[in-house]
């Protein structure tokens, strides 16, 4: 087993990690910062600040990264200047509440999740307790400004990953412990199915590894109390828990 090294960063809540060709690791923190950590962990510099709460990160051309910001939507940031541009912050005229994670397919299409249409990141537990199922998987084509809803009714949409050949996209549904797949081309084009179900814990970020596999991180073990609230609790019980 590999030795685990903890690298402290100057900010709370480090989220997604993006690795550059030189081994530099990029991550975002709760104060809005995007940080670059050298491969040996000895040097940390601040690239810029989104003015929100950065979560998922992905590579874009021309020295930019894609940032899923829970407060501000889908953004880009330049690595040389830290300049931020908003790609999309609303869907069908309504502001996104919880932009979370993304993947980019070979044609440049951005596939990203909006975890909840009701609760923001500060109240993420409320979405799971209430079981709103308002999470969505969205797509934004190259040159487009209006995202398209591809999947809806998800129980806290979270991590997003694309297949190695860009023939499908997978989104993690945290509340129900499943990974859902959308086929983009091939004999199953247009179909939706379960990529994995009955996971042993609640999935968070997911990513395609260099081995072509979809790797899954877990936010927490299976929670019997949450399962009860989602499947058996009466509305007044959920309301009491939300107010507690």
mmCIF file of C-alpha atoms in Angstrom:
data_model
loop_
_atom_site.group_PDB
_atom_site.id
_atom_site.type_symbol
_atom_site.label_atom_id
_atom_site.label_comp_id
_atom_site.label_asym_id
_atom_site.label_seq_id
_atom_site.Cartn_x
_atom_site.Cartn_y
_atom_site.Cartn_z
ATOM 1 C CA UNK A 1 0.000 0.000 0.000
ATOM 2 C CA UNK A 2 1.287 3.461 -0.887
ATOM 3 C CA UNK A 3 2.176 5.874 1.892
ATOM 4 C CA UNK A 4 -0.334 8.684 2.332
ATOM 5 C CA UNK A 5 1.046 12.216 2.628
ATOM 6 C CA UNK A 6 -1.145 15.081 3.838
ATOM 7 C CA UNK A 7 -0.356 18.457 2.239
ATOM 8 C CA UNK A 8 -2.016 21.340 4.142
ATOM 9 C CA UNK A 9 -3.311 24.190 1.983
ATOM 10 C CA UNK A 10 -4.040 27.797 3.047
ATOM 11 C CA UNK A 11 -7.807 27.538 2.950
ATOM 12 C CA UNK A 12 -10.664 25.380 4.219
ATOM 13 C CA UNK A 13 -12.491 22.625 2.356
ATOM 14 C CA UNK A 14 -10.152 21.633 -0.477
ATOM 15 C CA UNK A 15 -12.380 19.876 -3.013
ATOM 16 C CA UNK A 16 -11.535 18.513 -6.467
ATOM 17 C CA UNK A 17 -7.920 17.947 -7.584
ATOM 18 C CA UNK A 18 -6.566 18.510 -11.092
ATOM 19 C CA UNK A 19 -3.037 17.356 -12.018
ATOM 20 C CA UNK A 20 -0.953 19.264 -14.572
ATOM 21 C CA UNK A 21 1.591 17.750 -16.985
ATOM 22 C CA UNK A 22 4.410 18.816 -14.655
ATOM 23 C CA UNK A 23 2.801 17.215 -11.603
ATOM 24 C CA UNK A 24 1.358 20.443 -10.203
ATOM 25 C CA UNK A 25 -1.903 19.830 -8.358
ATOM 26 C CA UNK A 26 -4.720 22.385 -8.570
ATOM 27 C CA UNK A 27 -7.581 22.584 -6.099
ATOM 28 C CA UNK A 28 -10.261 25.011 -4.920
ATOM 29 C CA UNK A 29 -11.128 25.977 -1.355
ATOM 30 C CA UNK A 30 -14.188 27.342 0.432
ATOM 31 C CA UNK A 31 -12.844 30.914 0.416
ATOM 32 C CA UNK A 32 -13.018 30.949 -3.396
ATOM 33 C CA UNK A 33 -9.321 30.395 -4.028
ATOM 34 C CA UNK A 34 -7.847 28.227 -6.760
ATOM 35 C CA UNK A 35 -4.469 26.985 -5.539
ATOM 36 C CA UNK A 36 -1.503 25.400 -7.331
ATOM 37 C CA UNK A 37 0.523 22.907 -5.268
ATOM 38 C CA UNK A 38 3.939 21.814 -6.535
ATOM 39 C CA UNK A 39 4.484 18.092 -7.094
ATOM 40 C CA UNK A 40 6.609 17.825 -3.940
ATOM 41 C CA UNK A 41 4.029 19.745 -1.888
ATOM 42 C CA UNK A 42 6.574 22.356 -0.823
ATOM 43 C CA UNK A 43 5.265 25.336 -2.800
ATOM 44 C CA UNK A 44 1.692 26.595 -2.879
ATOM 45 C CA UNK A 45 0.558 29.632 -4.819
ATOM 46 C CA UNK A 46 -2.847 31.199 -5.339
ATOM 47 C CA UNK A 47 -3.883 31.338 -9.022
ATOM 48 C CA UNK A 48 -6.986 33.445 -8.430
ATOM 49 C CA UNK A 49 -10.334 33.655 -6.698
ATOM 50 C CA UNK A 50 -13.726 32.858 -8.203
ATOM 51 C CA UNK A 51 -15.662 35.018 -5.760
ATOM 52 C CA UNK A 52 -17.753 31.968 -4.908
ATOM 53 C CA UNK A 53 -17.239 28.364 -3.833
ATOM 54 C CA UNK A 54 -15.210 26.329 -6.380
ATOM 55 C CA UNK A 55 -15.860 22.573 -6.520
ATOM 56 C CA UNK A 56 -15.150 20.497 -9.663
ATOM 57 C CA UNK A 57 -12.180 21.375 -11.909
ATOM 58 C CA UNK A 58 -11.365 20.281 -15.471
ATOM 59 C CA UNK A 59 -8.801 21.215 -18.133
ATOM 60 C CA UNK A 60 -9.689 23.568 -20.981
ATOM 61 C CA UNK A 61 -7.521 24.710 -23.916
ATOM 62 C CA UNK A 62 -5.431 27.880 -23.982
ATOM 63 C CA UNK A 63 -4.162 27.818 -20.405
ATOM 64 C CA UNK A 64 -7.572 27.782 -18.747
ATOM 65 C CA UNK A 65 -9.379 25.541 -16.320
ATOM 66 C CA UNK A 66 -13.083 24.913 -16.018
ATOM 67 C CA UNK A 67 -14.489 25.584 -12.547
ATOM 68 C CA UNK A 68 -17.835 24.367 -11.233
ATOM 69 C CA UNK A 69 -18.666 27.006 -8.659
ATOM 70 C CA UNK A 70 -21.512 26.186 -6.270
ATOM 71 C CA UNK A 71 -22.465 29.856 -6.008
ATOM 72 C CA UNK A 72 -21.622 31.308 -9.419
ATOM 73 C CA UNK A 73 -22.175 28.463 -11.891
ATOM 74 C CA UNK A 74 -19.896 27.219 -14.658
ATOM 75 C CA UNK A 75 -16.738 29.343 -14.925
ATOM 76 C CA UNK A 76 -13.354 29.454 -16.599
ATOM 77 C CA UNK A 77 -10.150 30.749 -15.006
ATOM 78 C CA UNK A 78 -6.880 31.630 -16.710
ATOM 79 C CA UNK A 79 -3.851 30.104 -15.039
ATOM 80 C CA UNK A 80 -1.583 33.037 -15.913
ATOM 81 C CA UNK A 81 -3.778 35.902 -14.693
ATOM 82 C CA UNK A 82 -6.524 34.323 -12.601
ATOM 83 C CA UNK A 83 -9.134 36.064 -14.769
ATOM 84 C CA UNK A 84 -12.605 34.540 -14.415
ATOM 85 C CA UNK A 85 -15.302 34.243 -17.087
ATOM 86 C CA UNK A 86 -18.851 32.955 -16.553
ATOM 87 C CA UNK A 87 -19.882 30.338 -19.122
ATOM 88 C CA UNK A 88 -23.329 29.620 -17.672
ATOM 89 C CA UNK A 89 -25.091 30.503 -14.436
ATOM 90 C CA UNK A 90 -28.714 29.692 -15.210
ATOM 91 C CA UNK A 91 -30.923 27.068 -16.836
ATOM 92 C CA UNK A 92 -34.149 28.060 -18.582
ATOM 93 C CA UNK A 93 -33.914 31.513 -17.020
ATOM 94 C CA UNK A 94 -33.425 30.285 -13.430
ATOM 95 C CA UNK A 95 -30.136 30.571 -11.571
ATOM 96 C CA UNK A 96 -28.376 27.333 -10.752
ATOM 97 C CA UNK A 97 -28.273 26.645 -7.030
ATOM 98 C CA UNK A 98 -25.461 24.128 -6.731
ATOM 99 C CA UNK A 99 -23.115 23.647 -9.716
ATOM 100 C CA UNK A 100 -20.903 20.763 -8.611
ATOM 101 C CA UNK A 101 -18.751 18.715 -10.997
ATOM 102 C CA UNK A 102 -17.982 18.295 -14.695
ATOM 103 C CA UNK A 103 -16.382 16.235 -17.439
ATOM 104 C CA UNK A 104 -15.441 17.255 -20.979
ATOM 105 C CA UNK A 105 -15.817 14.875 -23.915
ATOM 106 C CA UNK A 106 -13.531 14.728 -26.956
ATOM 107 C CA UNK A 107 -15.704 17.126 -28.974
ATOM 108 C CA UNK A 108 -15.386 19.817 -26.299
ATOM 109 C CA UNK A 109 -18.876 19.374 -24.857
ATOM 110 C CA UNK A 110 -19.079 20.114 -21.136
ATOM 111 C CA UNK A 111 -21.212 17.745 -19.047
ATOM 112 C CA UNK A 112 -21.862 18.991 -15.536
ATOM 113 C CA UNK A 113 -24.050 18.475 -12.491
ATOM 114 C CA UNK A 114 -26.329 20.813 -10.571
ATOM 115 C CA UNK A 115 -26.843 18.995 -7.259
ATOM 116 C CA UNK A 116 -30.104 20.613 -6.197
ATOM 117 C CA UNK A 117 -32.587 23.118 -7.589
ATOM 118 C CA UNK A 118 -33.780 23.938 -4.060
ATOM 119 C CA UNK A 119 -30.839 23.914 -1.643
ATOM 120 C CA UNK A 120 -27.398 25.486 -1.998
ATOM 121 C CA UNK A 121 -24.098 24.087 -0.776
ATOM 122 C CA UNK A 122 -24.490 25.504 2.735
ATOM 123 C CA UNK A 123 -27.655 23.405 3.136
ATOM 124 C CA UNK A 124 -26.543 20.287 1.274
ATOM 125 C CA UNK A 125 -27.740 17.991 4.050
ATOM 126 C CA UNK A 126 -31.237 19.453 3.734
ATOM 127 C CA UNK A 127 -31.475 18.289 0.131
ATOM 128 C CA UNK A 128 -30.688 14.713 1.125
ATOM 129 C CA UNK A 129 -33.007 14.736 4.149
ATOM 130 C CA UNK A 130 -35.908 16.234 2.218
ATOM 131 C CA UNK A 131 -35.089 13.955 -0.728
ATOM 132 C CA UNK A 132 -35.994 16.697 -3.213
ATOM 133 C CA UNK A 133 -34.663 14.784 -6.222
ATOM 134 C CA UNK A 134 -34.105 18.027 -8.080
ATOM 135 C CA UNK A 135 -30.517 17.270 -9.121
ATOM 136 C CA UNK A 136 -29.632 17.415 -12.825
ATOM 137 C CA UNK A 137 -27.024 16.428 -15.379
ATOM 138 C CA UNK A 138 -26.553 19.186 -17.955
ATOM 139 C CA UNK A 139 -24.588 19.676 -21.143
ATOM 140 C CA UNK A 140 -23.073 22.787 -22.720
ATOM 141 C CA UNK A 141 -21.850 22.492 -26.297
ATOM 142 C CA UNK A 142 -18.928 24.421 -27.730
ATOM 143 C CA UNK A 143 -19.949 28.027 -28.378
ATOM 144 C CA UNK A 144 -23.273 27.614 -26.597
ATOM 145 C CA UNK A 145 -24.439 29.747 -23.669
ATOM 146 C CA UNK A 146 -27.614 27.912 -22.610
ATOM 147 C CA UNK A 147 -27.181 24.537 -20.881
ATOM 148 C CA UNK A 148 -29.425 21.631 -21.845
ATOM 149 C CA UNK A 149 -30.944 19.385 -19.172
ATOM 150 C CA UNK A 150 -30.040 15.778 -20.001
ATOM 151 C CA UNK A 151 -31.098 13.991 -16.800
ATOM 152 C CA UNK A 152 -33.314 15.357 -14.040
ATOM 153 C CA UNK A 153 -34.960 14.055 -10.896
ATOM 154 C CA UNK A 154 -31.604 12.976 -9.456
ATOM 155 C CA UNK A 155 -31.116 12.537 -5.720
ATOM 156 C CA UNK A 156 -28.195 14.931 -5.246
ATOM 157 C CA UNK A 157 -26.328 14.849 -8.563
ATOM 158 C CA UNK A 158 -22.599 14.882 -7.867
ATOM 159 C CA UNK A 159 -19.462 13.699 -9.680
ATOM 160 C CA UNK A 160 -19.331 13.436 -13.486
ATOM 161 C CA UNK A 161 -16.961 11.390 -15.675
ATOM 162 C CA UNK A 162 -16.740 10.502 -19.369
ATOM 163 C CA UNK A 163 -15.786 7.147 -20.850
ATOM 164 C CA UNK A 164 -12.317 6.821 -22.354
ATOM 165 C CA UNK A 165 -13.756 6.895 -25.893
ATOM 166 C CA UNK A 166 -16.351 9.582 -25.051
ATOM 167 C CA UNK A 167 -19.128 7.118 -25.903
ATOM 168 C CA UNK A 168 -20.866 7.726 -22.580
ATOM 169 C CA UNK A 169 -21.031 10.006 -19.555
ATOM 170 C CA UNK A 170 -21.606 8.886 -15.963
ATOM 171 C CA UNK A 171 -23.057 10.955 -13.112
ATOM 172 C CA UNK A 172 -23.020 10.007 -9.431
ATOM 173 C CA UNK A 173 -26.310 10.151 -7.541
ATOM 174 C CA UNK A 174 -25.209 10.540 -3.937
ATOM 175 C CA UNK A 175 -28.535 10.003 -2.166
ATOM 176 C CA UNK A 176 -29.410 6.714 -3.862
ATOM 177 C CA UNK A 177 -25.847 5.320 -4.058
ATOM 178 C CA UNK A 178 -25.891 4.757 -7.806
ATOM 179 C CA UNK A 179 -23.995 5.880 -10.908
ATOM 180 C CA UNK A 180 -26.180 6.702 -13.912
ATOM 181 C CA UNK A 181 -24.937 6.504 -17.499
ATOM 182 C CA UNK A 182 -25.974 8.370 -20.649
ATOM 183 C CA UNK A 183 -24.840 6.797 -23.934
ATOM 184 C CA UNK A 184 -23.628 9.399 -26.426
ATOM 185 C CA UNK A 185 -22.791 7.193 -29.426
ATOM 186 C CA UNK A 186 -22.525 3.590 -30.505
ATOM 187 C CA UNK A 187 -25.270 0.946 -30.541
ATOM 188 C CA UNK A 188 -26.795 2.320 -27.311
ATOM 189 C CA UNK A 189 -26.759 5.997 -28.337
ATOM 190 C CA UNK A 190 -29.468 7.957 -26.554
ATOM 191 C CA UNK A 191 -30.113 5.297 -23.942
ATOM 192 C CA UNK A 192 -29.905 5.835 -20.174
ATOM 193 C CA UNK A 193 -29.006 3.034 -17.776
ATOM 194 C CA UNK A 194 -27.358 2.225 -14.451
ATOM 195 C CA UNK A 195 -23.569 2.091 -14.627
ATOM 196 C CA UNK A 196 -23.399 0.847 -11.017
ATOM 197 C CA UNK A 197 -25.984 0.416 -8.276
ATOM 198 C CA UNK A 198 -26.199 -0.448 -4.585
ATOM 199 C CA UNK A 199 -22.789 1.039 -3.900
ATOM 200 C CA UNK A 200 -21.412 0.317 -0.407
ATOM 201 C CA UNK A 201 -21.297 4.037 0.458
ATOM 202 C CA UNK A 202 -22.546 7.408 -0.796
ATOM 203 C CA UNK A 203 -20.574 8.478 -3.913
ATOM 204 C CA UNK A 204 -19.108 11.957 -4.224
ATOM 205 C CA UNK A 205 -16.623 12.945 -6.939
ATOM 206 C CA UNK A 206 -15.891 10.461 -9.710
ATOM 207 C CA UNK A 207 -13.210 10.562 -12.400
ATOM 208 C CA UNK A 208 -11.801 8.490 -15.244
ATOM 209 C CA UNK A 209 -8.329 7.234 -14.358
ATOM 210 C CA UNK A 210 -5.371 6.697 -16.686
ATOM 211 C CA UNK A 211 -6.415 3.025 -16.715
ATOM 212 C CA UNK A 212 -9.744 3.953 -18.324
ATOM 213 C CA UNK A 213 -11.715 2.937 -15.250
ATOM 214 C CA UNK A 214 -14.223 5.203 -13.500
ATOM 215 C CA UNK A 215 -12.871 5.827 -10.003
ATOM 216 C CA UNK A 216 -15.329 6.713 -7.231
ATOM 217 C CA UNK A 217 -14.738 8.589 -3.990
ATOM 218 C CA UNK A 218 -17.151 8.091 -1.127
ATOM 219 C CA UNK A 219 -18.521 10.957 0.966
ATOM 220 C CA UNK A 220 -19.680 8.717 3.810
ATOM 221 C CA UNK A 221 -20.645 5.137 4.642
ATOM 222 C CA UNK A 222 -24.236 4.076 4.121
ATOM 223 C CA UNK A 223 -26.353 5.985 6.647
ATOM 224 C CA UNK A 224 -29.350 4.020 8.029
ATOM 225 C CA UNK A 225 -30.881 7.232 9.418
ATOM 226 C CA UNK A 226 -30.796 8.864 5.981
ATOM 227 C CA UNK A 227 -32.268 5.750 4.369
ATOM 228 C CA UNK A 228 -35.125 5.837 6.890
ATOM 229 C CA UNK A 229 -35.794 9.524 6.267
ATOM 230 C CA UNK A 230 -35.850 9.006 2.503
ATOM 231 C CA UNK A 231 -37.979 5.859 2.400
ATOM 232 C CA UNK A 232 -40.178 5.658 5.516
ATOM 233 C CA UNK A 233 -40.326 8.958 7.381
ATOM 234 C CA UNK A 234 -43.513 11.024 7.231
ATOM 235 C CA UNK A 235 -43.219 14.620 5.982
ATOM 236 C CA UNK A 236 -43.534 16.059 9.495
ATOM 237 C CA UNK A 237 -40.590 13.939 10.648
ATOM 238 C CA UNK A 238 -38.426 15.272 7.808
ATOM 239 C CA UNK A 239 -39.494 18.813 8.670
ATOM 240 C CA UNK A 240 -38.565 18.300 12.326
ATOM 241 C CA UNK A 241 -35.125 17.015 11.333
ATOM 242 C CA UNK A 242 -34.589 19.953 8.985
ATOM 243 C CA UNK A 243 -35.420 22.385 11.798
ATOM 244 C CA UNK A 244 -33.233 20.604 14.358
#
